Short mmCIF file of N, CA, C and O in Angstrom, two decimals:
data_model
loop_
_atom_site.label_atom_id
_atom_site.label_comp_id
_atom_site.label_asym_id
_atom_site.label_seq_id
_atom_site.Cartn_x
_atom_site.Cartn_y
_atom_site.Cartn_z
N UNK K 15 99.08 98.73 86.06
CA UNK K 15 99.82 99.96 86.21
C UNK K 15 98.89 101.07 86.69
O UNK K 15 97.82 101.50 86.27
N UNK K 16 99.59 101.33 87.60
CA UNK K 16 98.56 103.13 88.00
C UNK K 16 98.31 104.20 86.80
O UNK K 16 99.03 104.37 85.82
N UNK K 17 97.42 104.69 87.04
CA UNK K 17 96.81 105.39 86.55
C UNK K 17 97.37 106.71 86.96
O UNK K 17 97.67 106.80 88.15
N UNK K 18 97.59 107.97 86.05
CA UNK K 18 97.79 109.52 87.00
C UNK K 18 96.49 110.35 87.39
O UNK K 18 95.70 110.68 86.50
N UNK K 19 96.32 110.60 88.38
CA UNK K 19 95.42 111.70 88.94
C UNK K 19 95.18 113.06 87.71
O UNK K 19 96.13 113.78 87.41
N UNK K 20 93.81 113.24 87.10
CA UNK K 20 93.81 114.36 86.45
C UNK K 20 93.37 115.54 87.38
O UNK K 20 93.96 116.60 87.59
N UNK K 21 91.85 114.95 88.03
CA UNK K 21 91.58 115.77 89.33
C UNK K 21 90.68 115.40 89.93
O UNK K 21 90.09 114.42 89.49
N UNK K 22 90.28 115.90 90.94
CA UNK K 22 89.04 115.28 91.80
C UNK K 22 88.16 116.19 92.36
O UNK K 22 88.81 117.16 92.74
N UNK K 23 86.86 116.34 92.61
CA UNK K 23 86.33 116.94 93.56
C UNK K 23 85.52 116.67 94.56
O UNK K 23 84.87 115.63 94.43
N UNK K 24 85.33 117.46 95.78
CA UNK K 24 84.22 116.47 96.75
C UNK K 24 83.08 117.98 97.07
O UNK K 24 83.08 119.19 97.27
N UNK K 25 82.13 116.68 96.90
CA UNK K 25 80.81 117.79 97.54
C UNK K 25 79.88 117.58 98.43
O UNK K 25 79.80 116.36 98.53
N UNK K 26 79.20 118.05 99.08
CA UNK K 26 78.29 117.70 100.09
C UNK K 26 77.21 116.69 99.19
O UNK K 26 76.74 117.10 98.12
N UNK K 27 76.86 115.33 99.73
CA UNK K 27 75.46 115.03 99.18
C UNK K 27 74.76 114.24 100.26
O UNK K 27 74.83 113.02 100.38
N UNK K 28 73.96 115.22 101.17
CA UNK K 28 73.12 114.66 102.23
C UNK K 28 73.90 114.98 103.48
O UNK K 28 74.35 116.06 103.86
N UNK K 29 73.95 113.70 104.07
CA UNK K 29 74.98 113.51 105.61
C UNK K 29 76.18 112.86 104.48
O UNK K 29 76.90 112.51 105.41
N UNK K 30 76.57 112.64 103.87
CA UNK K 30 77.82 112.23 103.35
C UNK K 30 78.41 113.13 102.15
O UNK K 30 77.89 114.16 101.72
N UNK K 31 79.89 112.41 101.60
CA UNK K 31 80.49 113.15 100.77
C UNK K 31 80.62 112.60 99.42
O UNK K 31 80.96 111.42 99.45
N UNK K 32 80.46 113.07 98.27
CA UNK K 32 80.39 112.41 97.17
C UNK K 32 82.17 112.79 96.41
O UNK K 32 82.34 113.98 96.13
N UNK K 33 82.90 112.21 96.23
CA UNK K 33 84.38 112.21 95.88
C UNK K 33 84.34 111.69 94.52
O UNK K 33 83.78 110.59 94.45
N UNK K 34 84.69 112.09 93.60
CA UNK K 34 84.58 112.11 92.10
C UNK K 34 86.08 112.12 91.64
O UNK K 34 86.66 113.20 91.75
N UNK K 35 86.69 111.18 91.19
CA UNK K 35 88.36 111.09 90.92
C UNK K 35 88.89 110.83 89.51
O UNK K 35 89.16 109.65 89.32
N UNK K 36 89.02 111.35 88.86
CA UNK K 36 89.54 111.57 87.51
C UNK K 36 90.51 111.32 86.59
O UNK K 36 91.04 112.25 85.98
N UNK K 37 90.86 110.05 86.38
CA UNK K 37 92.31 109.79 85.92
C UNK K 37 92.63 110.61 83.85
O UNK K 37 91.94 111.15 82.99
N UNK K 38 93.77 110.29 84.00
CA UNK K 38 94.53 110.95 82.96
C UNK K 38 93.65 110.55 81.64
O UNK K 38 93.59 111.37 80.73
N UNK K 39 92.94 109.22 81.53
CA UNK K 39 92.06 109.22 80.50
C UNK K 39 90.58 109.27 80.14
O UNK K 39 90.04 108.69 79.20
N UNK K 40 89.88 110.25 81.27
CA UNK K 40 88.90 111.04 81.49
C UNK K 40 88.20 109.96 82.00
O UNK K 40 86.99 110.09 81.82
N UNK K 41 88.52 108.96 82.58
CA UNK K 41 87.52 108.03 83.52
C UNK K 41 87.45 108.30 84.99
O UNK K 41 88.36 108.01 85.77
N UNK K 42 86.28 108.90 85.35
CA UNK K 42 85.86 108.95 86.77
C UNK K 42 85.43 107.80 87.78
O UNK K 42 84.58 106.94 87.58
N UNK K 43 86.26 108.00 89.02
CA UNK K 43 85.60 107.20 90.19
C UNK K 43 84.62 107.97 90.44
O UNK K 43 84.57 109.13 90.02
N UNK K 44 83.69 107.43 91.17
CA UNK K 44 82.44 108.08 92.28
C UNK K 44 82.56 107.64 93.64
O UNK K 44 82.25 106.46 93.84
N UNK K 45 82.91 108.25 94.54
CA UNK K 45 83.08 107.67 95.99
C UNK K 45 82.20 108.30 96.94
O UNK K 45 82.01 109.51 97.00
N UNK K 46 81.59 107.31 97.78
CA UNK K 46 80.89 108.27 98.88
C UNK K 46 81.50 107.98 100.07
O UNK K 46 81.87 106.82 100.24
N UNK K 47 81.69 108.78 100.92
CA UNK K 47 82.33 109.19 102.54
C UNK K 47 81.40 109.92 103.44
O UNK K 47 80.44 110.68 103.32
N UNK K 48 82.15 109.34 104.46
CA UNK K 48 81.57 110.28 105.36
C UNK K 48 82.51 111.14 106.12
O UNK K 48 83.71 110.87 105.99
N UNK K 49 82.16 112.27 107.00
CA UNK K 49 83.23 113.15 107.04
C UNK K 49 84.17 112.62 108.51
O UNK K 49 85.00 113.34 109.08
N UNK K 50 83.83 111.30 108.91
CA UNK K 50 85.14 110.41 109.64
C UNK K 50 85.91 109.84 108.71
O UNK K 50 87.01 109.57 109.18
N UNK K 51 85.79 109.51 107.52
CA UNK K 51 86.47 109.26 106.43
C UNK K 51 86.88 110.14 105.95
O UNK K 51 87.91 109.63 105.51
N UNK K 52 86.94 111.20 105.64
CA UNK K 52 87.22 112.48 104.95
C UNK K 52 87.82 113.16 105.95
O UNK K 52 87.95 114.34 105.63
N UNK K 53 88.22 112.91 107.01
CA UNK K 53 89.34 113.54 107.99
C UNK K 53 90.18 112.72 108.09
O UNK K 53 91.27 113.27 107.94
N UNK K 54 90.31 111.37 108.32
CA UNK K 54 90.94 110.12 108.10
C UNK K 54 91.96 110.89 106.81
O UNK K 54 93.02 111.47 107.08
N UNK K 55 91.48 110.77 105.58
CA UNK K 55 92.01 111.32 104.09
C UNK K 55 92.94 112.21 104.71
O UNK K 55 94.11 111.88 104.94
N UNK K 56 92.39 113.46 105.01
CA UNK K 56 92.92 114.49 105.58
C UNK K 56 94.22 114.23 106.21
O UNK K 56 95.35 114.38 105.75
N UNK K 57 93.91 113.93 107.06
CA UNK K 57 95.26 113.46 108.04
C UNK K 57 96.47 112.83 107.58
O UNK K 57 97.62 113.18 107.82
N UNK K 58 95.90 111.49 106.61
CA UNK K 58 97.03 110.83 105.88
C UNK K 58 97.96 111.90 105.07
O UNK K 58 99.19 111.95 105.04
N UNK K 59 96.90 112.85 104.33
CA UNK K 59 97.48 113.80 103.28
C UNK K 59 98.67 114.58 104.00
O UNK K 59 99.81 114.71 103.58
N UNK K 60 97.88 115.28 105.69
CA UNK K 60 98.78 116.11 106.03
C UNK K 60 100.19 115.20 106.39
O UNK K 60 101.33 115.58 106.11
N UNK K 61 99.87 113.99 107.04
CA UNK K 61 101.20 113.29 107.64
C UNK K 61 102.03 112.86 106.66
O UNK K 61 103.12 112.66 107.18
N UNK K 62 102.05 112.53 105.11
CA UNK K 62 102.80 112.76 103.70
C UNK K 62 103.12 113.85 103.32
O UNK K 62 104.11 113.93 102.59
N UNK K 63 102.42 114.99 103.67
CA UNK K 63 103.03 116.33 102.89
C UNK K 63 103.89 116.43 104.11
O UNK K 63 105.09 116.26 103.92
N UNK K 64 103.54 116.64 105.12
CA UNK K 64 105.13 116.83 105.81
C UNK K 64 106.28 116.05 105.97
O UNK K 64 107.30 116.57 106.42
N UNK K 65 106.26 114.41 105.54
CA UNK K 65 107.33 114.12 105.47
C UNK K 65 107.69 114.05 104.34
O UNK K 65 108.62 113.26 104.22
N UNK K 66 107.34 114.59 103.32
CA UNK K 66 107.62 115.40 102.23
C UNK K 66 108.74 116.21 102.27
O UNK K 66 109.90 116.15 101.85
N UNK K 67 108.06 116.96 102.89
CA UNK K 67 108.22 118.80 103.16
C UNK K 67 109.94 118.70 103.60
O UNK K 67 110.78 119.47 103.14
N UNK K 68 110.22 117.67 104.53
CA UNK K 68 111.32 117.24 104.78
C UNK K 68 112.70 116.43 104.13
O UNK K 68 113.72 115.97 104.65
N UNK K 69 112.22 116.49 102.84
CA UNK K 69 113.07 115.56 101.57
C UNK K 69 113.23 117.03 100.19
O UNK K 69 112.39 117.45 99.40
N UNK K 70 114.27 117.31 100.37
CA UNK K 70 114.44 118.63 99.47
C UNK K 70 114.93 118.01 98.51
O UNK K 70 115.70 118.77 97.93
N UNK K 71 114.92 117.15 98.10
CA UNK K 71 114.74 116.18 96.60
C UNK K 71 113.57 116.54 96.12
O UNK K 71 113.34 117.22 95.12
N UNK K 72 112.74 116.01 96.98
CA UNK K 72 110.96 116.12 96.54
C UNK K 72 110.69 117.43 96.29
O UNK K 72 110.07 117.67 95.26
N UNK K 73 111.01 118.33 96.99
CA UNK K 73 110.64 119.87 96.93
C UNK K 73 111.33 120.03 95.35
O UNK K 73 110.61 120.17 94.37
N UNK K 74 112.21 120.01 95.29
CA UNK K 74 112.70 120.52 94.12
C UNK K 74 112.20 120.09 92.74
O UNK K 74 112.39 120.76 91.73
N UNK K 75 111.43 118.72 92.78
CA UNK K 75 111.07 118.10 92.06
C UNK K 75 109.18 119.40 92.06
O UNK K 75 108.67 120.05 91.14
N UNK K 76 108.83 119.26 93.22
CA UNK K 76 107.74 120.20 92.87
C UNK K 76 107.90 121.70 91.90
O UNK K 76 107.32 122.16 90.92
N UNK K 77 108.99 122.11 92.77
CA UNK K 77 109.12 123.38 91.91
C UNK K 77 109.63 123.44 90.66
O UNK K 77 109.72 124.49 90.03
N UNK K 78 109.99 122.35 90.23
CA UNK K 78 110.45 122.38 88.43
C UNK K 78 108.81 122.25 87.68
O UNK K 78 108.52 122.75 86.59
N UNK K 79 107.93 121.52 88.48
CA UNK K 79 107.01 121.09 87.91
C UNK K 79 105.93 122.32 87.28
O UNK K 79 105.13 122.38 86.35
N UNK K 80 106.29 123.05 88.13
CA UNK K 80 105.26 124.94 88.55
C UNK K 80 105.40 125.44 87.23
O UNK K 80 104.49 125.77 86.46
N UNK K 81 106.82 125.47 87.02
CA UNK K 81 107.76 126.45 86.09
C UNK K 81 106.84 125.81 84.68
O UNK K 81 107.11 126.20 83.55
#
């Protein structure tokens, strides 16, 4: 079973990116990238949030979540 996202962060380390991912029971991934991978990410993210953006099911489901 998946795990939920608590949070993540990325930071510069060197020529690459160090991605640190955090699930709901305080266990961290460690990932390293590089920033053709980390636009890759990018891209996927943006091409899901907009067909997202397009399902006002989903939207609504965000904004209960805010509240």
């Amino acid at each position: 079973m998946a795990k939920a996202l608590s949070r993540f962060t990325i930071e510069r380390g060197g020529d690459d990116y160090v991605i640190h991912i955090e699930d709901e029971d305080g266990d961290t991934l460690e990932l390293t990238a590089s920033f053709e991978q980390l636009d890759l990410i990018s891209e996927s993210l943006e091409e899901h949030l907009a067909f997202d953006a397009d399902d006002p099911d989903l939207l609504e489901e965000d904004e209960d979540e805010e509240e």
